[in-house]
XYZ file of C-alpha atoms in Angstrom:
393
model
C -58.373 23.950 8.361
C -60.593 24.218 5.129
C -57.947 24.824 2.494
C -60.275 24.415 -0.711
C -62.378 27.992 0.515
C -59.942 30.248 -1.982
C -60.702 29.449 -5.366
C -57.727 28.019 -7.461
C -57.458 30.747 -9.315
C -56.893 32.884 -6.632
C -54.242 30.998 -4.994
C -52.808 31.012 -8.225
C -52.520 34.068 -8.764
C -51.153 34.964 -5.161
C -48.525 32.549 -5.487
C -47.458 34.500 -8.930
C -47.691 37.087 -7.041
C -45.765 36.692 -4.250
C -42.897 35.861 -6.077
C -43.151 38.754 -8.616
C -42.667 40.668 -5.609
C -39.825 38.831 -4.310
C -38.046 39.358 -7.457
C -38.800 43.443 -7.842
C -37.150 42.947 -4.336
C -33.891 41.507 -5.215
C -33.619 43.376 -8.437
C -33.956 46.606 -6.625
C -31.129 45.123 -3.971
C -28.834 44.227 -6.284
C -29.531 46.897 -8.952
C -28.780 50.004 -6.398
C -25.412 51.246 -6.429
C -25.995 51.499 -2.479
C -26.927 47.580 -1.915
C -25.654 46.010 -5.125
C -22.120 43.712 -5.520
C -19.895 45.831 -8.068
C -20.176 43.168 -10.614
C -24.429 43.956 -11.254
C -23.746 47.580 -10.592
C -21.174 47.333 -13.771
C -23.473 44.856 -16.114
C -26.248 47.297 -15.121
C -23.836 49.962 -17.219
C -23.900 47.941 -20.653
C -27.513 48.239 -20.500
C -29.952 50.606 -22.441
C -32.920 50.315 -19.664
C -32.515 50.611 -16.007
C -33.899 46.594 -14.382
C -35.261 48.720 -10.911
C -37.706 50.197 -13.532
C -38.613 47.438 -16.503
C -38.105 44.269 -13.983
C -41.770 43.524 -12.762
C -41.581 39.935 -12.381
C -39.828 36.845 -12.773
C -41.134 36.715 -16.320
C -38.620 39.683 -16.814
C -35.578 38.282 -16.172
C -35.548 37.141 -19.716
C -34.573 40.721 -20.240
C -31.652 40.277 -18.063
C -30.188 37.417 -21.148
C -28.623 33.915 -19.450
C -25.897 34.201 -16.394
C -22.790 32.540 -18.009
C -20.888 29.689 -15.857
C -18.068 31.419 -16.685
C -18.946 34.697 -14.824
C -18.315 32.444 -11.850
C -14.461 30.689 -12.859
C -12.024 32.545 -11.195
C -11.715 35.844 -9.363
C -11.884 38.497 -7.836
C -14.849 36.804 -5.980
C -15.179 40.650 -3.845
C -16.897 41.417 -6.902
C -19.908 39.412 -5.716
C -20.037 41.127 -2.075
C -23.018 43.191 -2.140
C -22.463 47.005 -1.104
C -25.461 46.816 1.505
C -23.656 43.776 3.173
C -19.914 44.336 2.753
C -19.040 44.174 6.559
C -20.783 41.308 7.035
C -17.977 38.198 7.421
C -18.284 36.201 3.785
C -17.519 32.974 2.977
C -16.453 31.643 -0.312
C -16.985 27.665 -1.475
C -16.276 26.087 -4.710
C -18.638 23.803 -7.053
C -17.170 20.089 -7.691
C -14.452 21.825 -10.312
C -15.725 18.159 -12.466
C -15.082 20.873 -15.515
C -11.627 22.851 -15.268
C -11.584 25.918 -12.873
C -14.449 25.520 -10.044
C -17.360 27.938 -9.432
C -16.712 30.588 -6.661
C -20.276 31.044 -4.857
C -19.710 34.195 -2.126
C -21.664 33.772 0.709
C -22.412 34.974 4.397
C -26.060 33.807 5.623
C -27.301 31.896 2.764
C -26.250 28.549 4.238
C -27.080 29.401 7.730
C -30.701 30.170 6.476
C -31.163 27.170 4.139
C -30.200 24.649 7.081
C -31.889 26.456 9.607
C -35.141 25.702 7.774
C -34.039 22.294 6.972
C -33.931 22.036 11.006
C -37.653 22.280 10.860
C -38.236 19.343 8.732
C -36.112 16.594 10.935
C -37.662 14.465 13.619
C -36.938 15.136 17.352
C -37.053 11.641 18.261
C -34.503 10.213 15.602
C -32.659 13.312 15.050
C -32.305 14.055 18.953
C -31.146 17.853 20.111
C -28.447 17.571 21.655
C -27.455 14.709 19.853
C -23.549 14.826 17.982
C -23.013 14.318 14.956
C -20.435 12.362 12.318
C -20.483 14.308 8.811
C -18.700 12.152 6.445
C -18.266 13.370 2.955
C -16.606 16.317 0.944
C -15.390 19.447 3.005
C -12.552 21.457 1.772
C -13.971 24.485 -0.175
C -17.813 23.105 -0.325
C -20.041 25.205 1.872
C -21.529 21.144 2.255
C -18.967 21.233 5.482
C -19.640 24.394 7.393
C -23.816 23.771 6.552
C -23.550 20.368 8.417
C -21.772 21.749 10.757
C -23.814 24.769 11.448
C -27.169 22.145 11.649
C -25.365 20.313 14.271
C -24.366 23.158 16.521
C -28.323 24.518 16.214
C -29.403 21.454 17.049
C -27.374 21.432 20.052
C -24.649 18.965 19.137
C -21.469 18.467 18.078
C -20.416 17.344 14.583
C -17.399 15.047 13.980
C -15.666 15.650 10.506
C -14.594 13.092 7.966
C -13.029 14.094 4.877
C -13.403 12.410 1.240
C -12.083 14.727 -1.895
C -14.015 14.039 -4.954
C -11.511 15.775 -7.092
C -8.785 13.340 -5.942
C -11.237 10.478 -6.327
C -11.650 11.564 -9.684
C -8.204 11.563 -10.471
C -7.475 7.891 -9.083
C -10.155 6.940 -11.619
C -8.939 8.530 -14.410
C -5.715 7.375 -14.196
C -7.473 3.596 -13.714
C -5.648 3.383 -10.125
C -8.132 0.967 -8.324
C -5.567 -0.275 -5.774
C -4.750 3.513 -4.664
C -8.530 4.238 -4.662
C -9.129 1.054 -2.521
C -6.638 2.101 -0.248
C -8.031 5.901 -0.113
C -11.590 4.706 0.567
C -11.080 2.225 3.163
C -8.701 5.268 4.995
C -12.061 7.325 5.045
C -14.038 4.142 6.253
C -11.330 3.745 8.859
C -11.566 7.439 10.436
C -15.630 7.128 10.247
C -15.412 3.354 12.594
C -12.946 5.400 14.909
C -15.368 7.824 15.686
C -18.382 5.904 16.273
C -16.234 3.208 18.462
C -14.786 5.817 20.594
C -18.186 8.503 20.898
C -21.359 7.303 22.365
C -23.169 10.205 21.913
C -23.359 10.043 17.627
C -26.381 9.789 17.360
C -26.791 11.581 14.129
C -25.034 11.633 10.435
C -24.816 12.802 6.921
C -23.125 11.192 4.789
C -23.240 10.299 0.528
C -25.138 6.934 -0.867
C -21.589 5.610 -1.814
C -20.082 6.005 1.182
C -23.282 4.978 3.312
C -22.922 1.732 1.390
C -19.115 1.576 1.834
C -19.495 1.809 5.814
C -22.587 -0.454 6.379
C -20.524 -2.894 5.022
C -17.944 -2.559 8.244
C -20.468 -1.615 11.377
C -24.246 -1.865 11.942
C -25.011 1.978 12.051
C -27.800 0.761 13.956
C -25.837 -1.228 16.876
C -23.636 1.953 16.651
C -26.195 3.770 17.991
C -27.151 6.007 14.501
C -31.077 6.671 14.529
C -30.781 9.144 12.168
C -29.040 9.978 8.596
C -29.816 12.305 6.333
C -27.887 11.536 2.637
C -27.158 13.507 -0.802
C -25.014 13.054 -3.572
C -25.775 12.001 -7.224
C -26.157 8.404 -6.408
C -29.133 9.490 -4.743
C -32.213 7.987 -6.609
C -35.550 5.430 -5.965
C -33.330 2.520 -6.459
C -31.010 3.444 -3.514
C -33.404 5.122 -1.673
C -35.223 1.198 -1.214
C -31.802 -0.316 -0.663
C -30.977 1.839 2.041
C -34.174 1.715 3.743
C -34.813 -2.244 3.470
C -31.055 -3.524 3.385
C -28.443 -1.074 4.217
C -30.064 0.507 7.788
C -33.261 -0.999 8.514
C -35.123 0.857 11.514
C -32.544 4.152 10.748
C -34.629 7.389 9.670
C -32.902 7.840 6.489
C -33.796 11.815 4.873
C -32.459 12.279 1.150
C -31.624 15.899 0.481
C -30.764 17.611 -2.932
C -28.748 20.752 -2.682
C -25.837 22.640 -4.302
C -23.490 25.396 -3.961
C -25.751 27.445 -6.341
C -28.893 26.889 -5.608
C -29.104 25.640 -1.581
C -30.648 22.985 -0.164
C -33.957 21.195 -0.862
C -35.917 18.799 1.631
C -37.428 15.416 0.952
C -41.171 15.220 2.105
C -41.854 11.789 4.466
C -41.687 8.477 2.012
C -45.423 7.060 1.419
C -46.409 3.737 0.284
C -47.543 5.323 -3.249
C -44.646 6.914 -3.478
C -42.511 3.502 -4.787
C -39.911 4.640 -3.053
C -39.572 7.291 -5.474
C -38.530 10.831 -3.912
C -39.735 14.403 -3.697
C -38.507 17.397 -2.846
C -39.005 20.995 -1.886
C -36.315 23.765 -2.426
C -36.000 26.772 -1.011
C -38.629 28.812 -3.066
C -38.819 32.097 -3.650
C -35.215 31.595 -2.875
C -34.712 29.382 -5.776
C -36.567 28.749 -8.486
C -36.173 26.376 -11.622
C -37.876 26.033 -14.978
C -37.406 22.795 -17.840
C -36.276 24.509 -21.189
C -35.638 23.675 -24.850
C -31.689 22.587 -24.936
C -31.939 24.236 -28.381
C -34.001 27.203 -27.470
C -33.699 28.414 -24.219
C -36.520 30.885 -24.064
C -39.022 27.911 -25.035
C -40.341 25.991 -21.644
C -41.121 22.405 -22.723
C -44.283 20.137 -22.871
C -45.206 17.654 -20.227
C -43.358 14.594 -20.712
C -40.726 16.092 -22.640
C -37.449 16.106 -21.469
C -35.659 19.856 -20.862
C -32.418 21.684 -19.934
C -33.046 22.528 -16.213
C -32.829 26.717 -15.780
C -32.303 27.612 -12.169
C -32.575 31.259 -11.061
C -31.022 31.786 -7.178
C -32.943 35.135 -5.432
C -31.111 36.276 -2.338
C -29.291 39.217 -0.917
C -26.152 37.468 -0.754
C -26.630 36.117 -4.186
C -28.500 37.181 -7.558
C -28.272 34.270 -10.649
C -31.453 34.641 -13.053
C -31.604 31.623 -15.595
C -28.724 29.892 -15.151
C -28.688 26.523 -17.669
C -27.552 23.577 -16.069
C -25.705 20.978 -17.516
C -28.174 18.884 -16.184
C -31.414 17.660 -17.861
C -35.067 16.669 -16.613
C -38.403 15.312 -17.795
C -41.565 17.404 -17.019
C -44.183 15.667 -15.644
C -48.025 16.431 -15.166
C -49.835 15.068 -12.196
C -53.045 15.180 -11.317
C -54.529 16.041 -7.638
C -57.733 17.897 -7.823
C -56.565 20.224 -9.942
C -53.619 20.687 -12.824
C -50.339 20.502 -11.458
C -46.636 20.470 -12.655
C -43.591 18.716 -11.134
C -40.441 18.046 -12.697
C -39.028 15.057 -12.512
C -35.197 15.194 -12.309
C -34.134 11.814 -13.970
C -30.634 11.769 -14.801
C -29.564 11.982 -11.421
C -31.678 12.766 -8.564
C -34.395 10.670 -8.337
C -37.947 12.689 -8.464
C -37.469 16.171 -7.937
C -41.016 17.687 -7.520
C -39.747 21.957 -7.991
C -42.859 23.647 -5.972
C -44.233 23.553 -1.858
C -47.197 23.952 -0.458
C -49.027 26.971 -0.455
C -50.187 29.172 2.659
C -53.998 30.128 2.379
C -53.512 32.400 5.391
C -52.856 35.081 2.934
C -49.973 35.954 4.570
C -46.876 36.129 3.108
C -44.500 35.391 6.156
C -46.799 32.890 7.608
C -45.066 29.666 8.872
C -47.737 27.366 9.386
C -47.617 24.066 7.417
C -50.181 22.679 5.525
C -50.343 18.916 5.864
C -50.404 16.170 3.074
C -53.655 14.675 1.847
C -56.092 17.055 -0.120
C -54.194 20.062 1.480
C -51.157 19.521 -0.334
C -50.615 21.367 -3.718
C -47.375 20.663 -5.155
C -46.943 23.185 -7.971
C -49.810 25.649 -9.332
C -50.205 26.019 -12.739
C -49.395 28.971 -14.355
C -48.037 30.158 -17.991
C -44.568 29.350 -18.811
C -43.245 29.072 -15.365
C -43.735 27.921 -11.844
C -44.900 29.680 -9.009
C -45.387 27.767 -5.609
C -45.379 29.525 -2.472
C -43.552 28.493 -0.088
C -44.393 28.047 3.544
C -40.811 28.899 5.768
């Protein structure tokens, strides 16, 4: 496939484009007292303009001011349940709660949807269908659980459950309880060798760096029979990403994912020598979107090089969250392939976090097909104050 016959400029401004629309899309959803979740139908009230009609474009959500974290602490959560979906069975799930009072994130596809095209991206031959899985990490109110779950099950398989609670882990820490958090940590290890001894047929797992580390040092995954793990957590990073690889489970396909409650769930693309072990991923665009800002301006997107606030915006039917600040920060990078591009690079906690995928130069806006690395890949477009990749899903 030729990829280079549309001029840059064109694919530039179809990617813009395409997500412009998306957004006029989920404004209109979310804005009409029909489709919309009671709490946008209300802010829509305080307003002096109506967003179906001044909303154009992503560039507009300025317009819409900063969703607060506190919108999100504490209830009634039916207040995110939009109209046009009310009968559909919803979910709720919970942030870390690091911070006080955790985040409430409704949902009812979202999940399905985000692992469902994560599917797409795992091998056949070392993440077998049919295969069962061992998910050992947080459950409890994270939608991390039921998502694992749900990729299991589509897969074919079965998925084991081990718990570990973060928020009690937390707590032994604080309290400087090392014994107690010894003796919590090697129960988890314990349940996770059970499994494995006593079911062939795990084939598969996900689990956190931490707790990767803390079970390689009881049972070869490999000898176990693992030929695939995919891994997340904020541990995750190019140091740990080689130690897993070259020390932890040699000969084990090992798949780092970023995701959160907020946002969803982004892929890692296939480790290459250049890469120095350093790792990229794709998120769920137009479905989620992210921009590098000035920590003391907002509206202000930074320079290459320069390290920002991150901004995410989340664009479904389930869920509606323009410019929400992070607590997190990144540094925006420039790289060049051809032609000007713009990652940003996540460094205070995931590793390299490249916030674009490839774009589809069928001119087709549902199109599937993939568009292979080498000269075919463009990793973000360049465009004023903001990316715009297009996604291929």
């Amino acid at each position: 496939m030729e990829v280079l016959a549309t001029p840059f400029v064109d694919r530039v401004k179809e990617a813009r484009d395409i997500l412009d629309v998306h957004v006029r899309d989920m404004v209109a959803w979310h804005f009409d007292p029909n489709t919309g979740c009671p709490f946008w139908l209300a802010f829509a009230e305080e307003l002096d303009f109506d967003p179906r009609r001044e909303i154009g474009g992503y560039s507009d959500l300025k317009y819409l001011g900063h969703f607060q974290d506190e919108w999100l602490r504490g209830g009634p959560v039916r207040r995110w349940i939009p109209r046009g979906s009310e009968e559909q069975r919803t979910y709720v799930f919970e942030t870390g709660g690091s911070t006080g009072v955790p985040k409430y994130r409704i949902s009812q596809n979202d999940f399905q949807i985000d692992y469902e095209m994560f599917s797409e991206h795992l091998s056949e031959e070392t993440f077998p269908k049919g295969a069962d899985w061992l998910m050992l990490g947080p459950t409890g109110p994270r939608r991390l659980r039921l998502a694992v779950e749900y990729l299991c099950q589509i897969r074919g398989g079965i998925c084991f459950l081990v718990d570990l609670d973060p928020r009690w882990v937390n707590k032994l820490i604080k309290r400087g309880a090392l014994q107690e958090l010894e003796l919590y940590k090697a129960h988890v290890i314990d349940q996770a060798l059970t499994i494995l001894r006593a079911n062939d047929n795990v084939k598969c797992m996900f689990t956190t760096p931490k707790l990767l580390e803390e079970l390689c040092e009881k049972v070869s995954l490999q000898k176990a029979g693992i030929s695939g793990i995919f891994c997340g957590g904020t541990e995750m990073n190019a140091q740990f990403n080689r130690f897993a690889r070259e020390e932890l489970i040699p000969g084990i396909d090992f798949v780092p994912t970023y995701g959160n409650t907020l946002m969803g769930l982004a892929y890692s693309k296939p480790l290459e020598p250049e890469d120095n072990y350093a790792i990229t991923y794709y998120p769920p665009v137009p479905r989620a979107f992210i921009e590098l800002v000035n920590p003391n301006n907002p509206d202000e997107e930074v320079d290459y090089d320069e390290t920002g606030r991150v901004m995410l915006t989340t664009l479904t039917k389930e869920f509606f969250m323009p410019r929400f600040l992070e607590r997190d920060e990144a540094e925006r990078a420039s790289e060049k392939s051809g032609f000007i591009l713009r990652v940003a690079r996540i460094c205070c906690r995931w590793g390299v976090l490249n916030w674009a995928d490839r774009l589809s130069y069928q001119g087709n806006p549902n199109s599937r097909q993939k568009v292979e690395n080498g000269r075919t890949r463009v990793l973000v477009v360049a465009l004023p104050k903001s990316f715009v990749p297009r996604c291929t899903w």
